[in-house]
Short mmCIF file of C-alpha atoms and ligand atoms in Angstrom, two decimals:
data_model
loop_
_atom_site.label_atom_id
_atom_site.label_comp_id
_atom_site.label_asym_id
_atom_site.label_seq_id
_atom_site.Cartn_x
_atom_site.Cartn_y
_atom_site.Cartn_z
CA MET F 7 -21.38 -23.30 1.77
CA THR F 8 -18.08 -23.41 -0.09
CA VAL F 9 -15.51 -23.25 2.63
CA PRO F 10 -12.06 -22.76 1.13
CA ALA F 11 -9.93 -25.87 1.31
CA THR F 12 -8.25 -25.62 4.68
CA SER F 13 -4.97 -26.94 3.26
CA ARG F 14 -4.60 -23.45 1.77
CA GLY F 15 -4.93 -21.97 5.24
CA ALA F 16 -7.58 -19.63 6.65
CA TRP F 17 -7.83 -16.76 9.12
CA LYS F 18 -8.58 -17.77 12.67
CA SER F 19 -11.14 -14.99 13.06
CA SER F 20 -12.72 -12.13 11.15
CA ALA F 21 -10.86 -9.73 13.40
CA GLY F 22 -7.65 -11.42 12.31
CA PHE F 23 -8.59 -10.88 8.69
CA ILE F 24 -9.35 -7.20 9.22
CA ILE F 25 -6.16 -6.49 11.09
CA ALA F 26 -4.09 -8.24 8.43
CA ALA F 27 -5.89 -6.34 5.67
CA VAL F 28 -5.36 -3.04 7.49
CA GLY F 29 -1.73 -4.09 7.87
CA SER F 30 -1.50 -4.51 4.12
CA ALA F 31 -3.13 -1.16 3.42
CA VAL F 32 -1.24 0.88 6.01
CA GLY F 33 2.28 1.16 4.72
CA LEU F 34 4.90 3.46 3.34
CA GLY F 35 2.15 4.89 1.16
CA ASN F 36 0.42 6.37 4.20
CA LEU F 37 3.27 7.88 6.11
CA TRP F 38 5.52 8.93 3.30
CA ARG F 39 3.68 9.39 0.04
CA PHE F 40 0.43 10.76 1.43
CA SER F 41 1.95 13.68 3.33
CA TYR F 42 3.92 15.09 0.49
CA THR F 43 1.17 14.56 -2.06
CA ALA F 44 -1.28 16.34 0.25
CA SER F 45 1.03 19.22 1.08
CA THR F 46 1.87 19.93 -2.55
CA GLY F 47 -1.63 19.27 -3.79
CA GLY F 48 -3.90 21.70 -2.03
CA GLY F 49 -3.71 20.79 1.67
CA ALA F 50 -7.14 20.26 3.21
CA ALA F 51 -8.71 20.41 -0.25
CA PHE F 52 -6.60 17.40 -1.18
CA VAL F 53 -7.63 15.59 1.98
CA VAL F 54 -11.30 16.14 1.11
CA LEU F 55 -10.77 15.05 -2.49
CA TYR F 56 -8.89 12.00 -1.28
CA LEU F 57 -11.73 11.09 1.06
CA VAL F 58 -14.29 11.40 -1.73
CA LEU F 59 -12.19 9.13 -3.95
CA VAL F 60 -11.76 6.59 -1.18
CA LEU F 61 -15.53 6.48 -0.76
CA ALA F 62 -16.51 6.52 -4.43
CA VAL F 63 -13.70 4.43 -5.92
CA GLY F 64 -11.64 2.80 -3.16
CA ILE F 65 -14.37 1.17 -1.10
CA PRO F 66 -16.33 -0.18 -4.11
CA VAL F 67 -13.21 -1.70 -5.70
CA LEU F 68 -12.05 -3.05 -2.35
CA THR F 69 -15.50 -4.63 -1.90
CA ALA F 70 -15.17 -6.13 -5.38
CA GLU F 71 -11.79 -7.67 -4.55
CA LEU F 72 -13.05 -9.06 -1.25
CA THR F 73 -16.06 -10.52 -3.07
CA VAL F 74 -13.96 -12.26 -5.70
CA GLY F 75 -11.63 -13.63 -3.04
CA ARG F 76 -14.24 -14.99 -0.69
CA ALA F 77 -16.47 -16.38 -3.46
CA THR F 78 -13.69 -18.38 -5.07
CA GLY F 79 -11.42 -19.13 -2.14
CA LEU F 80 -8.56 -18.85 -4.63
CA SER F 81 -5.64 -16.56 -5.31
CA PRO F 82 -5.88 -14.20 -8.30
CA ILE F 83 -4.85 -16.37 -11.25
CA ARG F 84 -7.33 -19.14 -10.56
CA ALA F 85 -9.92 -16.85 -8.99
CA LEU F 86 -10.21 -14.71 -12.10
CA GLU F 87 -10.25 -17.77 -14.32
CA ARG F 88 -13.05 -19.31 -12.25
CA ILE F 89 -15.35 -16.30 -12.56
CA GLY F 90 -14.30 -14.81 -15.88
CA GLY F 91 -13.11 -17.71 -18.02
CA ARG F 92 -9.72 -18.85 -19.25
CA GLY F 93 -8.64 -15.54 -20.76
CA TRP F 94 -8.71 -13.91 -17.34
CA ARG F 95 -5.86 -16.13 -16.22
CA ILE F 96 -3.61 -13.69 -18.01
CA VAL F 97 -4.92 -10.83 -15.91
CA GLY F 98 -4.39 -12.91 -12.78
CA ALA F 99 -0.84 -13.65 -13.88
CA MET F 100 -0.29 -9.95 -14.49
CA PHE F 101 -1.40 -9.32 -10.90
CA VAL F 102 1.11 -11.79 -9.53
CA LEU F 103 3.82 -10.21 -11.64
CA LEU F 104 2.83 -6.76 -10.37
CA GLY F 105 3.08 -8.00 -6.79
CA PHE F 106 6.49 -9.43 -7.58
CA LEU F 107 7.82 -6.22 -9.14
CA ILE F 108 6.22 -3.73 -6.73
CA PHE F 109 7.65 -5.68 -3.82
CA SER F 110 11.08 -5.61 -5.43
CA TYR F 111 11.43 -1.84 -4.94
CA TYR F 112 9.13 -1.52 -1.93
CA SER F 113 11.55 -3.75 -0.07
CA VAL F 114 14.40 -1.39 -0.89
CA ILE F 115 12.57 1.58 0.64
CA MET F 116 11.76 -0.60 3.62
CA GLY F 117 15.50 -1.23 3.84
CA TRP F 118 16.23 2.51 4.09
CA THR F 119 13.76 2.66 6.95
CA ALA F 120 15.49 -0.16 8.81
CA ARG F 121 18.81 1.51 8.31
CA MET F 122 17.41 4.70 9.80
CA VAL F 123 16.09 2.84 12.83
CA TRP F 124 19.56 1.44 13.35
CA ASP F 125 21.38 4.74 12.87
CA SER F 126 18.96 6.82 14.94
CA ALA F 127 19.11 4.35 17.80
CA ARG F 128 22.90 4.60 17.82
CA GLY F 129 22.75 8.36 17.32
CA THR F 130 24.98 8.19 14.27
CA ILE F 131 22.89 10.10 11.75
CA PRO F 132 25.09 13.01 10.64
CA ALA F 133 23.93 16.62 10.39
CA ASP F 134 24.11 16.59 6.61
CA THR F 135 21.17 14.29 6.09
CA GLY F 136 21.11 14.96 2.35
CA ALA F 137 24.53 13.38 1.98
CA TYR F 138 23.51 10.68 4.45
CA PHE F 139 20.47 9.83 2.36
CA THR F 140 22.55 9.67 -0.81
CA ALA F 141 24.96 7.33 0.93
CA ILE F 142 22.38 4.91 2.27
CA SER F 143 19.72 4.96 -0.47
CA THR F 144 21.79 3.33 -3.16
CA GLY F 145 24.75 1.02 -3.19
CA LYS F 146 25.94 -1.89 -1.13
CA ALA F 147 24.30 -0.79 2.12
CA ALA F 148 20.93 -0.39 0.38
CA VAL F 149 21.25 -3.88 -1.08
CA LEU F 150 22.08 -5.39 2.31
CA TRP F 151 19.18 -3.76 4.15
CA HIS F 152 16.87 -4.72 1.30
CA ALA F 153 18.02 -8.32 1.68
CA ALA F 154 17.50 -8.23 5.45
CA GLY F 155 13.91 -7.00 5.07
CA MET F 156 13.25 -9.60 2.44
CA MET F 157 14.42 -12.38 4.74
CA LEU F 158 12.23 -11.14 7.57
CA THR F 159 9.21 -11.00 5.24
CA ILE F 160 9.92 -14.50 3.90
CA TRP F 161 10.19 -15.82 7.45
CA ILE F 162 6.76 -14.45 8.37
CA VAL F 163 5.08 -15.66 5.17
CA LEU F 164 6.63 -19.11 5.72
CA GLY F 165 4.62 -19.32 8.93
CA GLY F 166 1.40 -19.45 6.93
CA ILE F 167 -1.85 -17.56 7.29
CA ARG F 168 -2.54 -17.98 11.00
CA GLN F 169 0.83 -18.56 12.59
CA GLY F 170 2.63 -16.20 10.26
CA ILE F 171 0.61 -13.38 8.75
CA GLU F 172 -2.29 -13.12 11.19
CA ARG F 173 -0.06 -13.40 14.21
CA ALA F 174 2.44 -10.83 12.95
CA ALA F 175 -0.33 -8.33 12.17
CA THR F 176 -2.04 -8.88 15.52
CA ILE F 177 1.17 -8.15 17.38
CA LEU F 178 2.53 -5.37 15.20
CA MET F 179 -0.46 -3.25 14.28
CA PRO F 180 -1.45 -2.24 17.83
CA ILE F 181 2.17 -1.25 18.44
CA LEU F 182 2.09 0.85 15.28
CA PHE F 183 -1.12 2.64 16.31
CA ALA F 184 0.22 3.37 19.77
CA LEU F 185 3.49 4.74 18.39
CA LEU F 186 1.68 6.98 15.93
CA VAL F 187 -0.71 8.41 18.47
CA GLY F 188 2.22 9.04 20.78
CA LEU F 189 4.18 10.76 18.04
CA ALA F 190 1.24 12.94 16.96
CA THR F 191 0.67 13.99 20.57
CA TRP F 192 4.32 14.83 21.02
CA ALA F 193 4.34 16.75 17.71
CA ALA F 194 1.37 18.80 18.88
CA THR F 195 3.49 20.23 21.69
CA LEU F 196 6.15 21.61 19.34
CA HIS F 197 6.51 25.37 19.04
CA GLY F 198 5.90 26.55 15.52
CA GLY F 199 4.06 23.36 14.69
CA GLY F 200 0.91 25.38 14.00
CA ALA F 201 2.45 26.60 10.75
CA GLY F 202 2.94 22.94 9.87
CA TYR F 203 -0.71 22.14 10.43
CA SER F 204 -1.79 25.10 8.35
CA PHE F 205 0.62 24.20 5.53
CA TYR F 206 -0.73 20.66 5.59
CA LEU F 207 -4.37 21.59 5.89
CA LYS F 208 -4.87 25.07 4.48
CA PRO F 209 -7.51 24.45 1.83
CA ASP F 210 -6.75 25.55 -1.70
CA PHE F 211 -9.84 24.53 -3.59
CA ARG F 212 -8.49 25.74 -6.93
CA ALA F 213 -6.13 22.79 -6.81
CA LEU F 214 -9.15 20.54 -7.19
CA LEU F 215 -9.80 21.66 -10.74
CA ASN F 216 -6.52 20.18 -11.82
CA LEU F 217 -6.99 16.82 -13.53
CA ASP F 218 -3.45 15.71 -12.73
CA LEU F 219 -4.13 16.28 -9.08
CA ILE F 220 -7.35 14.28 -9.15
CA ALA F 221 -5.49 11.50 -10.90
CA SER F 222 -2.68 11.59 -8.36
CA ALA F 223 -5.17 11.46 -5.48
CA ALA F 224 -6.92 8.48 -7.04
CA ALA F 225 -3.61 6.74 -7.71
CA GLN F 226 -2.55 7.40 -4.13
CA ALA F 227 -5.84 5.96 -2.83
CA PHE F 228 -5.35 2.85 -4.92
CA PHE F 229 -1.79 2.24 -3.82
CA SER F 230 -2.61 2.98 -0.22
CA LEU F 231 -5.54 0.56 -0.16
CA SER F 232 -3.42 -2.19 -1.80
CA LEU F 233 -5.86 -2.38 -4.72
CA GLY F 234 -5.49 -3.28 -8.36
CA MET F 235 -3.27 -6.34 -8.14
CA GLY F 236 -5.12 -8.94 -6.16
CA ALA F 237 -3.67 -8.48 -2.67
CA MET F 238 -7.14 -8.07 -1.22
CA ILE F 239 -8.49 -10.93 -3.38
CA THR F 240 -5.82 -13.12 -1.87
CA TYR F 241 -6.46 -12.05 1.73
CA ALA F 242 -10.23 -12.47 1.26
CA SER F 243 -9.73 -15.97 -0.12
CA TYR F 244 -8.79 -17.02 3.44
CA ILE F 245 -12.07 -15.77 4.95
CA GLN F 246 -14.15 -18.61 6.30
CA SER F 247 -17.39 -16.88 7.24
CA LYS F 248 -19.97 -16.47 4.51
CA GLU F 249 -21.96 -14.22 6.84
CA LEU F 250 -19.29 -11.54 7.05
CA ASN F 251 -20.57 -8.22 5.71
CA LEU F 252 -18.00 -7.46 3.00
CA PRO F 253 -18.88 -3.83 2.23
CA LYS F 254 -18.62 -3.11 5.94
CA GLN F 255 -15.17 -4.75 6.12
CA ALA F 256 -14.14 -2.68 3.11
CA GLY F 257 -15.33 0.45 4.89
CA ILE F 258 -13.44 -0.40 8.08
CA ILE F 259 -10.23 -1.14 6.20
CA ALA F 260 -10.47 1.99 4.05
CA LEU F 261 -11.29 4.32 6.92
CA SER F 262 -8.52 2.93 9.14
CA ASP F 263 -6.08 3.35 6.31
CA THR F 264 -7.20 6.93 5.69
CA ALA F 265 -7.07 7.75 9.38
CA VAL F 266 -3.47 6.55 9.58
CA ALA F 267 -2.50 8.61 6.54
CA PHE F 268 -4.14 11.66 8.07
CA VAL F 269 -2.45 11.19 11.44
CA GLY F 270 0.83 10.63 9.60
CA GLY F 271 0.52 14.17 8.28
CA LEU F 272 -0.18 15.43 11.79
CA VAL F 273 3.13 13.92 12.85
CA VAL F 274 5.23 14.98 9.90
CA PHE F 275 4.30 18.61 9.31
CA PRO F 276 4.62 20.10 12.79
CA ILE F 277 8.07 18.48 12.99
CA ILE F 278 9.14 19.84 9.62
CA PHE F 279 7.95 23.35 10.44
CA HIS F 280 9.23 23.42 13.98
CA PHE F 281 12.70 22.91 12.58
CA GLY F 282 12.17 25.20 9.59
CA LEU F 283 12.76 22.45 7.03
CA GLN F 284 9.86 23.24 4.72
CA GLU F 285 12.00 23.86 1.63
CA SER F 286 13.28 20.32 1.70
CA ILE F 287 9.86 18.77 1.22
CA GLY F 288 8.51 21.03 -1.52
CA SER F 289 10.54 19.09 -4.04
CA SER F 290 8.37 16.00 -3.42
CA ALA F 291 11.18 13.74 -4.58
CA ILE F 292 11.32 10.16 -3.44
CA GLY F 293 13.70 10.97 -0.63
CA ALA F 294 12.17 14.20 0.65
CA LEU F 295 10.88 12.94 3.96
CA PHE F 296 13.86 10.70 4.36
CA ILE F 297 16.04 13.79 4.33
CA ALA F 298 13.91 16.30 6.21
CA LEU F 299 12.83 14.10 9.10
CA PRO F 300 16.25 12.75 10.08
CA LYS F 301 17.48 16.33 10.00
CA ALA F 302 14.72 17.33 12.39
CA PHE F 303 15.54 14.46 14.73
CA HIS F 304 19.17 15.37 14.54
CA SER F 305 18.51 18.97 15.61
CA LEU F 306 16.29 17.93 18.49
CA VAL F 307 18.90 17.92 21.14
CA PRO F 308 17.53 16.06 24.08
CA GLY F 309 15.56 13.08 22.84
CA GLY F 310 16.06 13.37 19.08
CA ALA F 311 17.56 9.91 18.85
CA LEU F 312 14.65 8.47 20.80
CA ILE F 313 11.91 10.19 18.80
CA GLY F 314 13.68 9.36 15.53
CA THR F 315 14.02 5.73 16.50
CA ILE F 316 10.33 5.54 17.41
CA PHE F 317 9.32 7.21 14.18
CA PHE F 318 11.33 4.88 11.99
CA ILE F 319 10.21 1.81 13.92
CA ALA F 320 6.61 2.86 13.22
CA LEU F 321 7.45 3.31 9.55
CA TYR F 322 9.17 -0.06 9.45
CA ILE F 323 6.22 -1.86 11.04
CA ALA F 324 3.87 -0.23 8.54
CA ALA F 325 6.11 -1.27 5.65
CA LEU F 326 6.61 -4.82 6.91
CA THR F 327 2.92 -5.71 7.22
CA SER F 328 2.43 -4.37 3.67
CA ALA F 329 5.44 -6.25 2.35
CA ILE F 330 3.96 -9.43 3.77
CA SER F 331 0.84 -8.96 1.65
CA LEU F 332 2.86 -8.29 -1.49
CA LEU F 333 4.86 -11.47 -1.01
CA GLU F 334 1.74 -13.44 -0.10
CA VAL F 335 0.11 -12.60 -3.46
CA VAL F 336 3.08 -14.13 -5.24
CA VAL F 337 3.35 -17.11 -2.91
CA ALA F 338 -0.38 -17.90 -3.00
CA GLY F 339 -0.36 -17.51 -6.79
CA ILE F 340 2.45 -20.05 -7.09
CA ILE F 341 0.87 -22.47 -4.64
CA ASP F 342 -2.48 -22.37 -6.42
CA ALA F 343 -1.06 -22.45 -9.94
CA TRP F 344 1.78 -24.93 -9.64
CA GLY F 345 1.03 -26.80 -6.45
CA TRP F 346 4.35 -25.98 -4.77
CA SER F 347 4.59 -26.11 -1.00
CA ARG F 348 4.43 -22.82 0.89
CA GLU F 349 8.08 -23.24 1.92
CA GLN F 350 9.29 -23.72 -1.62
CA ALA F 351 7.15 -20.90 -2.97
CA ALA F 352 8.15 -18.40 -0.29
CA LEU F 353 11.87 -19.14 -0.45
CA ILE F 354 12.17 -19.24 -4.21
CA ALA F 355 9.86 -16.28 -4.93
CA GLY F 356 11.39 -14.23 -2.11
CA GLY F 357 14.89 -15.01 -3.35
CA ALA F 358 13.96 -14.03 -6.89
CA ILE F 359 12.38 -10.76 -5.73
CA LEU F 360 15.50 -10.02 -3.73
CA LEU F 361 17.59 -10.27 -6.89
CA VAL F 362 15.16 -8.33 -9.06
CA GLY F 363 15.12 -5.56 -6.44
CA ILE F 364 18.88 -4.98 -6.60
CA PRO F 365 18.71 -2.49 -9.49
CA SER F 366 16.29 -0.40 -7.40
CA ALA F 367 18.85 -0.41 -4.63
CA LEU F 368 21.39 0.94 -7.10
CA SER F 369 19.42 3.61 -8.92
CA LEU F 370 16.78 6.02 -7.64
CA ASP F 371 15.77 6.81 -11.21
CA TRP F 372 14.99 3.20 -11.89
CA MET F 373 13.00 2.97 -8.68
CA GLY F 374 11.09 6.15 -9.48
CA PHE F 375 10.24 4.76 -12.90
CA LEU F 376 8.98 1.48 -11.45
CA ASP F 377 6.90 3.27 -8.84
CA LYS F 378 5.18 5.47 -11.44
CA PHE F 379 4.74 2.73 -13.97
CA LEU F 380 3.71 -0.15 -11.72
CA GLY F 381 2.65 1.47 -8.46
CA GLU F 382 0.43 4.02 -10.20
CA ALA F 383 -0.34 3.34 -13.86
CA MET F 384 -0.57 -0.45 -13.82
CA LEU F 385 -2.59 -0.58 -10.60
CA ALA F 386 -5.15 1.69 -12.27
CA VAL F 387 -5.25 -0.70 -15.24
CA GLY F 388 -5.73 -3.59 -12.82
CA GLY F 389 -8.56 -1.68 -11.16
CA VAL F 390 -10.34 -1.10 -14.49
CA LEU F 391 -10.15 -4.83 -15.20
CA ILE F 392 -11.48 -5.81 -11.77
CA ALA F 393 -14.32 -3.30 -12.06
CA ILE F 394 -15.31 -4.61 -15.50
CA LEU F 395 -15.07 -8.22 -14.42
CA THR F 396 -17.26 -7.79 -11.34
CA GLY F 397 -19.55 -5.08 -12.74
CA TRP F 398 -20.31 -6.59 -16.15
CA ILE F 399 -19.12 -10.14 -16.59
CA TRP F 400 -19.70 -11.65 -13.17
CA SER F 401 -22.27 -9.22 -11.80
CA GLU F 402 -24.90 -11.79 -10.80
CA GLY F 403 -22.34 -13.90 -9.01
CA ALA F 404 -20.89 -10.84 -7.31
CA ASP F 405 -24.32 -9.67 -6.24
CA ALA F 406 -25.16 -13.09 -4.80
CA GLU F 407 -21.86 -13.28 -2.93
CA VAL F 408 -22.17 -9.83 -1.35
CA ALA F 409 -25.80 -10.57 -0.46
CA HIS F 410 -24.44 -12.90 2.25
CA GLY F 411 -24.12 -10.47 5.12
CA PHE F 412 -25.31 -7.46 3.10
CA PRO F 413 -29.06 -7.72 2.53
CA TYR F 414 -29.61 -4.38 0.76
CA PRO F 415 -30.44 -4.99 -2.91
CA ALA F 416 -30.66 -1.31 -3.86
CA LEU F 417 -27.21 -0.57 -2.44
CA ARG F 418 -25.77 -3.61 -4.17
CA ARG F 419 -27.23 -2.35 -7.43
CA ALA F 420 -25.68 1.08 -6.87
CA TRP F 421 -22.34 -0.61 -6.16
CA LEU F 422 -22.50 -2.61 -9.39
CA TRP F 423 -23.33 0.51 -11.39
CA LEU F 424 -20.38 2.36 -9.91
CA LEU F 425 -18.18 -0.55 -10.99
CA ARG F 426 -19.66 -0.58 -14.48
CA ILE F 427 -19.19 3.00 -15.56
CA PHE F 428 -17.99 5.62 -13.11
CA ILE F 429 -15.04 3.68 -11.72
CA PRO F 430 -13.62 2.43 -15.04
CA VAL F 431 -13.81 6.00 -16.37
CA VAL F 432 -12.02 7.50 -13.36
CA LEU F 433 -9.37 4.79 -13.40
CA ALA F 434 -8.87 5.07 -17.14
CA VAL F 435 -8.15 8.76 -16.63
CA VAL F 436 -5.68 7.84 -13.88
CA ALA F 437 -4.01 5.29 -16.14
CA TYR F 438 -3.80 7.77 -19.00
CA THR F 439 -2.41 10.62 -16.89
CA THR F 440 0.12 8.45 -15.11
CA PHE F 441 1.27 6.70 -18.28
CA LYS F 442 1.98 10.13 -19.71
CA GLN F 443 4.22 10.78 -16.70
CA VAL F 444 5.95 7.44 -17.18
CA VAL F 445 7.11 8.26 -20.69
CA PRO F 446 9.69 10.97 -19.79
CA LEU F 447 10.96 8.82 -16.90
CA ALA F 448 11.50 5.92 -19.27
CA ARG F 449 13.17 8.17 -21.83
CA ALA F 450 15.54 9.55 -19.20
CA LEU F 451 16.48 5.97 -18.24
CA VAL F 452 17.32 4.79 -21.72
CA GLY F 453 18.81 8.10 -22.75
CA GLY F 454 21.09 7.89 -19.69
N1 LIG Z 16 -0.75 -0.29 0.62
C1 LIG Z 16 0.64 -0.34 0.94
C2 LIG Z 16 1.13 1.04 1.29
O1 LIG Z 16 0.37 1.96 1.41
C3 LIG Z 16 1.48 -0.95 -0.13
C4 LIG Z 16 0.93 -2.20 -0.68
C5 LIG Z 16 0.80 -3.39 -0.08
C6 LIG Z 16 0.38 -2.36 -1.94
N2 LIG Z 16 0.19 -4.29 -0.90
C7 LIG Z 16 -0.07 -3.67 -2.04
C8 LIG Z 16 0.23 -1.49 -2.97
C9 LIG Z 16 -0.69 -4.09 -3.17
C10 LIG Z 16 -0.38 -1.93 -4.12
C11 LIG Z 16 -0.86 -3.21 -4.22
O2 LIG Z 16 2.29 1.25 1.45
#
């Protein structure tokens, strides 16, 4: 049994691992991106398509990442080198860089959320939430709240696997679930909310024939499950038990993540429709929900400040436990590659990400470009590489590793075949479609 060196740290229990992995998956992607993608992409038909992609692409790739992580007990750079050979170090390094850059703008959005907690609690969100959003989303305030979130994330990651990450997730995630269930229940009592449910869920199956939509659902699933850049490899490298059934863990993580995204929509849409704010979300711009929801809370005369505060606290918790995993990929990569201490790695990497994130706190266009390019296109590229590595190059090793805890050879074979052909094809289409969308964004940036 190759127990990972305990000096790297390890989860206290399998439950601790799962809750931390669900914490990584459940994030801004669930509560903010999912709802508007679903509402503009065919409602219930999108939800069904999304579920199919989670099952056929998300769970197999998640299983692959967990397998690589547990088998090697290493973070991406050295893990990929160990199973694929020296050349794969470059892919591992690309993963760490992706974590670094994705976190740089993710932290800025997390900062907006914190700011909204603060302002809703004090009841100081003005009626013109469009102007409010413009004021807080870029500029000095955005930089400061970004820095505050970064420091909080660094502080948790400094605590290490058990005392930092596992403990934070174990405390925060149950609070998040309780807040969401409470919010969805409250939203169900709103007059006019029914129109919100039907807008969210009215199936339009014609939408499913649209390749762009399929690609955006797959990209959304990838981002939401934290796949394609080694976050799950890193978390799985701290698993101690060789008996843990990895496909089952992947299923639990993926279904919890999907359930939260779905419930997120059940919170958001009745609120939007109750207050007649549907026009403001159709635009599906980065800030849509950050404009419509505060407006709703503002109009809700008794209790709007309270509900708004609860909503943004939930969003902040979701973002924070994801941010932790993004930073941990970078920190673990540095520790394993250069032998730095966790303190050094967390402080220096976190500080660098803080600086690199500043442009995203100054320009929404820049942030939108990074999100498309890195958060969609490059994650799909990362997914293709992981699928090829586990499906073709390391398939015997992968099969043997999953066999611990998963004694079903036929299912393992089916899994490997999905990774060999179907998944690389789907993800290549995602990469192609999203790269095409990156080009005009990049042009607009350089053209000014
Ligand atoms: N999954 C998170 C969300 O839905 C974001 C996230 C965390 C992430 N770690 C990641 C995305 C790694 C891609 C890769 O918000």
